[in-house]
Tab-separated table of C-alpha atoms in Angstrom:
chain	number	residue	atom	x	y	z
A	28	UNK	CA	-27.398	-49.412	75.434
A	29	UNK	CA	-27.754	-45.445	74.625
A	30	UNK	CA	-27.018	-45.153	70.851
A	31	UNK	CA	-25.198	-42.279	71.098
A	32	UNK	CA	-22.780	-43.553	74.044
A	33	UNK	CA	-21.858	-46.882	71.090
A	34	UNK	CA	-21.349	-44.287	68.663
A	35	UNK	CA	-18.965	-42.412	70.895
A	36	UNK	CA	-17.473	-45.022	71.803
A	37	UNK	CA	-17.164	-47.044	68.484
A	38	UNK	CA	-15.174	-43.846	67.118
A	39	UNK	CA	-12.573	-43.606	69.707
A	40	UNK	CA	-10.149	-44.206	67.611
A	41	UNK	CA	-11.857	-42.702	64.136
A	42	UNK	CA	-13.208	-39.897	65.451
A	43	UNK	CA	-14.670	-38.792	61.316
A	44	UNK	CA	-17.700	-40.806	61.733
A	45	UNK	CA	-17.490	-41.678	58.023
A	46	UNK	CA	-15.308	-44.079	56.257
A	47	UNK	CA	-12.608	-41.294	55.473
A	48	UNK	CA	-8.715	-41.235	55.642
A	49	UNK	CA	-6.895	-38.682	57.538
A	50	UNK	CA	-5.384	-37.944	54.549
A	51	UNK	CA	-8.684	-37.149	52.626
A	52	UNK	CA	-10.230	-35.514	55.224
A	53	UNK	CA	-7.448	-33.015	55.265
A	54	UNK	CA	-7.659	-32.669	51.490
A	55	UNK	CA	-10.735	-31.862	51.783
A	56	UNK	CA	-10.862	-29.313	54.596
A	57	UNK	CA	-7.512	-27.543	52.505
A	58	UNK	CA	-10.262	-27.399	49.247
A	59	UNK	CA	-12.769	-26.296	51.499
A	60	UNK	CA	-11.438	-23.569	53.276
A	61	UNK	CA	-9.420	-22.312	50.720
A	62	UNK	CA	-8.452	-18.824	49.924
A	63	UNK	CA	-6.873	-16.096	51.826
A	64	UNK	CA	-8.383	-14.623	55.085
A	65	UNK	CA	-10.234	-16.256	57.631
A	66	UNK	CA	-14.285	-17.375	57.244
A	67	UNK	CA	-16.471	-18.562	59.419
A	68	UNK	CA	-17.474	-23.081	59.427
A	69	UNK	CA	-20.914	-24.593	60.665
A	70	UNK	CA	-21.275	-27.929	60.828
A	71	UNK	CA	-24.465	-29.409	60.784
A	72	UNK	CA	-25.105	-32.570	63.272
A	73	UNK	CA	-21.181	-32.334	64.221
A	74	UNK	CA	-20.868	-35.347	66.884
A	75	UNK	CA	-17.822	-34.955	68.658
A	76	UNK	CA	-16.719	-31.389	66.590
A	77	UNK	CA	-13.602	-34.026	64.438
A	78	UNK	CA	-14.142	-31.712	61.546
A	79	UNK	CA	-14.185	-28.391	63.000
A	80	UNK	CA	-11.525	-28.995	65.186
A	81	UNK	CA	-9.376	-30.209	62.626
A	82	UNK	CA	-9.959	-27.265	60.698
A	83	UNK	CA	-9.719	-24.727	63.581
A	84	UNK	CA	-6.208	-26.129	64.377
A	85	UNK	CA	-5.355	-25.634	60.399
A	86	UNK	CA	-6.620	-22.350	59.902
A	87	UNK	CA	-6.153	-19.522	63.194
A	88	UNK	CA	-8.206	-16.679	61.284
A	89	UNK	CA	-11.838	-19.036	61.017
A	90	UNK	CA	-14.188	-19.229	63.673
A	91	UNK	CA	-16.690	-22.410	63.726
A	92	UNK	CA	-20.437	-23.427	65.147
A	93	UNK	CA	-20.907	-27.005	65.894
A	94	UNK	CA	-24.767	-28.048	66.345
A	95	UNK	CA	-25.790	-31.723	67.243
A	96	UNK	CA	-28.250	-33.620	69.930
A	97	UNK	CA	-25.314	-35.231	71.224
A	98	UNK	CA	-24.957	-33.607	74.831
A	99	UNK	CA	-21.672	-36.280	75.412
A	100	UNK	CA	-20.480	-35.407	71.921
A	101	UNK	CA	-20.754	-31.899	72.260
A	102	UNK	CA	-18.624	-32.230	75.734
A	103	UNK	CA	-15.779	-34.552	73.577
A	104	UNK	CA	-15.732	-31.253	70.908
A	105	UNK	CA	-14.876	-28.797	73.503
A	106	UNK	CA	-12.962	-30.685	75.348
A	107	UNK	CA	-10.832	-31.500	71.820
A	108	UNK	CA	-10.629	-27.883	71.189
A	109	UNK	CA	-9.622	-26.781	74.614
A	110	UNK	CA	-6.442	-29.504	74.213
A	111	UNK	CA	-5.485	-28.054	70.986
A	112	UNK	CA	-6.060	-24.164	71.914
A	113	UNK	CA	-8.851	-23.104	69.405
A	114	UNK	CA	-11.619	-23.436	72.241
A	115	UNK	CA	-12.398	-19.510	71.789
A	116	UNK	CA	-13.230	-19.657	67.945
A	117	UNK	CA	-15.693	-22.560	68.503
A	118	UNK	CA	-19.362	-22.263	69.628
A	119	UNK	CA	-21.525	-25.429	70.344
A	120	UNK	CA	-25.511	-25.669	70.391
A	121	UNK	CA	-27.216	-28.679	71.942
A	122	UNK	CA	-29.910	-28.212	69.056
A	123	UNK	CA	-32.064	-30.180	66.402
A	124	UNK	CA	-29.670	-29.464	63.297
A	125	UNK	CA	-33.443	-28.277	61.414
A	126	UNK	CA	-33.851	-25.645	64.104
A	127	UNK	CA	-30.713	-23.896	63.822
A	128	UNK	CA	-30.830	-20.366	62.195
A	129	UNK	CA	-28.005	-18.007	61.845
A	130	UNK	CA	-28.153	-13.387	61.133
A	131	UNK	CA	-25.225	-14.266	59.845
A	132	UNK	CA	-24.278	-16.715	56.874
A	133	UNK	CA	-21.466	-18.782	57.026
A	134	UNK	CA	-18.470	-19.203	53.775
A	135	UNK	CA	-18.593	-23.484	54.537
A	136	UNK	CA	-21.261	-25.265	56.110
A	137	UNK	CA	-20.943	-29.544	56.914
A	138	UNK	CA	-22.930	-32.158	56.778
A	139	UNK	CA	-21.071	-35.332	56.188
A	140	UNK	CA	-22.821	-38.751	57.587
A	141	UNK	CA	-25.492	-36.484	58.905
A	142	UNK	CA	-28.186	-35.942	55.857
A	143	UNK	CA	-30.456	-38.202	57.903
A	144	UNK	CA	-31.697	-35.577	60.231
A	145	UNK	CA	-32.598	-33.314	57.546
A	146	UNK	CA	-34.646	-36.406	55.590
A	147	UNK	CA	-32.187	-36.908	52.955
A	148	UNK	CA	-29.685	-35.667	50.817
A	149	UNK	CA	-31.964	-33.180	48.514
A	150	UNK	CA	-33.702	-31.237	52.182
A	151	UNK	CA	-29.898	-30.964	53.503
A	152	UNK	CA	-29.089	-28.922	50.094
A	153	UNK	CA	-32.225	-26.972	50.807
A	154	UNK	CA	-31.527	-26.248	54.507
A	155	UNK	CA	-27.861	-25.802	53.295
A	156	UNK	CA	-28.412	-22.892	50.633
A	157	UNK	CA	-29.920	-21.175	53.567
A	158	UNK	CA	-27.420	-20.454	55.663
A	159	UNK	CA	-24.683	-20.228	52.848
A	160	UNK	CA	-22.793	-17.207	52.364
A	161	UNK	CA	-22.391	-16.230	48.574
A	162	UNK	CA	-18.961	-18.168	47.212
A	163	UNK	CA	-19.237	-20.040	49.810
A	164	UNK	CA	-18.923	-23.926	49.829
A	165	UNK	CA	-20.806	-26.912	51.156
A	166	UNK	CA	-18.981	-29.906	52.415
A	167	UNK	CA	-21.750	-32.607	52.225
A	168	UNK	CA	-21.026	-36.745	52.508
A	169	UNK	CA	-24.223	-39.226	51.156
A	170	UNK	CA	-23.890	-42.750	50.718
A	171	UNK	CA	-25.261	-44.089	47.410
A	172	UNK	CA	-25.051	-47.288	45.912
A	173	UNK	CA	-22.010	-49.012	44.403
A	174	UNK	CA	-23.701	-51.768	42.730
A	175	UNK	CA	-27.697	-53.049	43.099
A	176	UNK	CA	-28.230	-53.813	46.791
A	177	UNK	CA	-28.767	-57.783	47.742
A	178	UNK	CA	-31.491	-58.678	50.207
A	179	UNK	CA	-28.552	-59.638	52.559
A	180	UNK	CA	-27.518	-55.660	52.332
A	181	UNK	CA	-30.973	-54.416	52.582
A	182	UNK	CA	-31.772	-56.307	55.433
A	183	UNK	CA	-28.260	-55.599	57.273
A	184	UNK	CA	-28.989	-51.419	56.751
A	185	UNK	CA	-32.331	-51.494	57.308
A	186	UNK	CA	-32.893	-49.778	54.079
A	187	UNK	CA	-34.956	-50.156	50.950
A	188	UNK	CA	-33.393	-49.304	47.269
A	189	UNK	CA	-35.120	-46.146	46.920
A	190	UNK	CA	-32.963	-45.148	49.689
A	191	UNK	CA	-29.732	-44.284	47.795
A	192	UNK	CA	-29.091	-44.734	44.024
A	193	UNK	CA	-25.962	-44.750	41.900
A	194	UNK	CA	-23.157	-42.726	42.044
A	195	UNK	CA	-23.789	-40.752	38.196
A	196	UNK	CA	-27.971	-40.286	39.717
A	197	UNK	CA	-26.461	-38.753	42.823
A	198	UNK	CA	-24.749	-36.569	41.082
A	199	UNK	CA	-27.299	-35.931	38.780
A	200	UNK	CA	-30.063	-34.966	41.589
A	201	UNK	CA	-27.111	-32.642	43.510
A	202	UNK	CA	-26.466	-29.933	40.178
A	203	UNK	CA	-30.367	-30.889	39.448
A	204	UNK	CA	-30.737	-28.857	42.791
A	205	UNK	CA	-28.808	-26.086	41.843
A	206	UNK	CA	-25.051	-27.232	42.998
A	207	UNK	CA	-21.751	-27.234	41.050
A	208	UNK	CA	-19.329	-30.054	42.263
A	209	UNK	CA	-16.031	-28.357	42.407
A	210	UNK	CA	-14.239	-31.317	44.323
A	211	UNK	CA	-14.961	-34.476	46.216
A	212	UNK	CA	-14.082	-37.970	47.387
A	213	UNK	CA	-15.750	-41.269	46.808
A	214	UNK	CA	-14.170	-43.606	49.772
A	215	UNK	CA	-12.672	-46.708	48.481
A	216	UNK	CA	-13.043	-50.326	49.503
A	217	UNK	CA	-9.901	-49.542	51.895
A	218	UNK	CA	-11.528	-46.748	53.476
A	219	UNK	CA	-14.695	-48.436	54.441
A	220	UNK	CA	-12.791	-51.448	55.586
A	221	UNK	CA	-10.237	-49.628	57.900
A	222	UNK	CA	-13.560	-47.447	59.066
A	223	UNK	CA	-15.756	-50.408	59.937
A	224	UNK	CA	-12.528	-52.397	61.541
A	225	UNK	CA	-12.349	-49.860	63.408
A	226	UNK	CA	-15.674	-49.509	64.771
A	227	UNK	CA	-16.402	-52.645	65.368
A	228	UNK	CA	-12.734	-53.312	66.834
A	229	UNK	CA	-12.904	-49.962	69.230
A	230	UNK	CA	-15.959	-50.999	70.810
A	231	UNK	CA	-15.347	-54.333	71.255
A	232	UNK	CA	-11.858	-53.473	72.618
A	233	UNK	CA	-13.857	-51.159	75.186
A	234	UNK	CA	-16.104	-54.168	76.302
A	235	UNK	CA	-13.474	-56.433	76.834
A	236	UNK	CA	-11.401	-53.599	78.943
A	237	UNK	CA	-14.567	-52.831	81.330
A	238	UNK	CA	-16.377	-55.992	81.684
A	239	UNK	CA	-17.569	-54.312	84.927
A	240	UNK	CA	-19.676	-52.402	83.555
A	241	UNK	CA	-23.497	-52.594	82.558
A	242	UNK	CA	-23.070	-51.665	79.475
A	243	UNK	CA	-20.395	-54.198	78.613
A	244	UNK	CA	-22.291	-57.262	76.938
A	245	UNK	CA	-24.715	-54.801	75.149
A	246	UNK	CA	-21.319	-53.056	73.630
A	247	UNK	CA	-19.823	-56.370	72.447
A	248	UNK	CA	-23.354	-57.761	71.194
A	249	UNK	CA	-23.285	-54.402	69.158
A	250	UNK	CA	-19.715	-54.839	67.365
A	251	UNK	CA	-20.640	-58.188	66.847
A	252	UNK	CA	-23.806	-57.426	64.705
A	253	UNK	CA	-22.354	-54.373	63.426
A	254	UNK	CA	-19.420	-56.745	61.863
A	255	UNK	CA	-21.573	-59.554	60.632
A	256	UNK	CA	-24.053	-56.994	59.093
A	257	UNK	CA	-21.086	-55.545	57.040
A	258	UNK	CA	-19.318	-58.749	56.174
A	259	UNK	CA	-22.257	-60.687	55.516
A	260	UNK	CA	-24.534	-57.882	54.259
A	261	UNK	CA	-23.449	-54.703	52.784
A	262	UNK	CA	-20.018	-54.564	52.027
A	263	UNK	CA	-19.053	-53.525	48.856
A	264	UNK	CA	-22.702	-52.588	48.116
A	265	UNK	CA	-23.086	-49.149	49.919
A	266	UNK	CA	-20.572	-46.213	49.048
A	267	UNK	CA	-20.014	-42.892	50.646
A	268	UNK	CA	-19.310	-39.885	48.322
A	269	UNK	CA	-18.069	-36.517	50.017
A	270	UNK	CA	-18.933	-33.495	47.853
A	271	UNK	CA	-17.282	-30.287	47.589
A	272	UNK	CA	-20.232	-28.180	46.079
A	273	UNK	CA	-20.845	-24.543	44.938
A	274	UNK	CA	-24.574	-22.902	44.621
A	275	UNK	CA	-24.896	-21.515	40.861
């Protein structure tokens, strides 16, 4: 089954593809966008636009630039913007998020879940600062590691240790790079449950509605790993961290 169609559908009903509250997110978005005027938002590997829209609906004077390989997701973002009436301040490319390039530079930029198409945390600063207008603010989410990684974890993420480190390293390696934390959110064990409940539950739910269709048993088979991989595996070992950062 295409990866991108589980994703899409695994986030039907948490359509933040990271383990985030409503409630945070729109903290967050409120930090990020504030002052007085209207700016302009680009959000880097955007899936199905949740952010953008959300923050097109909140704020009438910002325009916004989605950019993500996701054809379907793309689709789901306009189609979300069109229902809430900010369609006309949103432009979507079907791009690699590396290849886009902007004349003009934008006040936020986004990147939350999405550092892996850059290669990491430290070239999505980089590709970041590029495209940043001065004073403006990067929204960027990372997972790190909430306490040394079992095997079980490892082998359920596919990841090695070097892959994310503490919380206070993090940290370290973002104003290391020239950044200034002015806000942020570390999810809690309640986000990350009611995210991967979710997941797991919307895209099982989907199988069980449409058994007639190919892609049924390959859906269920997916929730089902994706649940025992989290139980059994990396629960409580992987965090997610949302920055609010300034360039100094």
């Amino acid at each position: 089954m295409d990866r991108q169609r589980i994703s899409r559908l695994a986030h039907a009903r948490h359509p933040i593809a990271a383990p985030l509250s409503d409630d945070s997110v729109a903290r967050l978005l409120e930090r990020a966008a504030a002052g007085a005027g209207g700016g302009r938002a680009l959000d880097l590997g955007c899936g199905e636009g949740a952010w953008l829209v959300r923050l097109l609906a909140a704020r009438p004077n910002w325009r916004a630039v989605g950019v993500d390989l996701d054809a379907a997701g793309l689709t789901r973002a306009r189609e979300s913007a069109t229902a809430l009436g900010v369609e006309r301040r949103l432009g979507l490319h079907h791009l690699d998020a590396r290849e886009f390039r902007s004349r003009d530079p934008f006040d936020l930029v986004l990147c939350v879940g999405a550092t892996h198409a850059f290669g990491g945390l430290l070239p999505t600063l980089a590709a970041a600062r590029e495209l940043l207008a001065p004073g403006g603010r990067l929204l960027v989410g990372e997972g790190f590691w909430e306490r040394e990684p079992s095997e079980a974890a490892l082998t359920a993420l596919a990841a090695a240790r070097e892959d994310h480190a503490g919380l206070a390293t993090t940290t370290d390696r973002v104003i290391a790079a020239g950044w200034t934390p002015v806000d942020g959110h570390v999810s809690s064990q309640p986000d990350w449950d009611a995210y991967e409940f979710s997941w797991t539950g919307a895209l099982a739910e989907w199988a069980l509605e449409h058994p007639e269709d190919p892609d049924a048993g390959a859906a269920r088979e997916a929730a089902d790993r994706h649940r025992a991989q989290w139980l059994h595996g990396y629960r409580g070992a992987l965090g997610f961290v949302t920055y609010l950062l300034r360039r100094d």
